[in-house]
Coordinates of C-alpha atoms in Angstrom, one line a residue:
S1 CA -48.7 -6.1 -81.6
L2 CA -48.1 -3.7 -84.5
D3 CA -44.4 -4.0 -84.1
Q4 CA -44.6 -7.6 -85.5
L5 CA -45.4 -6.0 -88.9
Y6 CA -42.1 -4.3 -89.0
T7 CA -38.6 -5.5 -89.6
P8 CA -36.1 -5.2 -86.7
E9 CA -34.5 -2.3 -88.6
A10 CA -37.8 -0.5 -89.0
T11 CA -38.6 -1.1 -85.3
E12 CA -35.2 0.4 -84.3
T13 CA -35.8 3.4 -86.5
L14 CA -39.2 3.9 -84.9
N15 CA -37.7 3.7 -81.4
I16 CA -35.1 6.3 -82.3
L17 CA -37.8 8.6 -83.7
R18 CA -39.8 8.2 -80.5
E19 CA -36.8 9.1 -78.4
Q20 CA -36.0 12.2 -80.5
I21 CA -39.7 13.3 -80.2
K22 CA -39.5 12.8 -76.4
I23 CA -36.3 14.9 -76.2
A24 CA -37.8 17.6 -78.4
R25 CA -40.9 17.8 -76.3
E26 CA -38.9 18.1 -73.1
G27 CA -36.9 20.9 -74.8
E28 CA -40.0 22.8 -75.4
E29 CA -41.1 22.7 -71.8
P30 CA -38.4 24.6 -69.7
G31 CA -38.9 24.2 -66.0
S32 CA -40.6 20.8 -66.3

């Protein structure tokens, strides 16, 4: 797994970024 290359802090940051991207994409799709 690529996550094994990252420190826990980096993995946490990536998870936060993924969540923000998910929210942003949902915001761009009204009615979905």
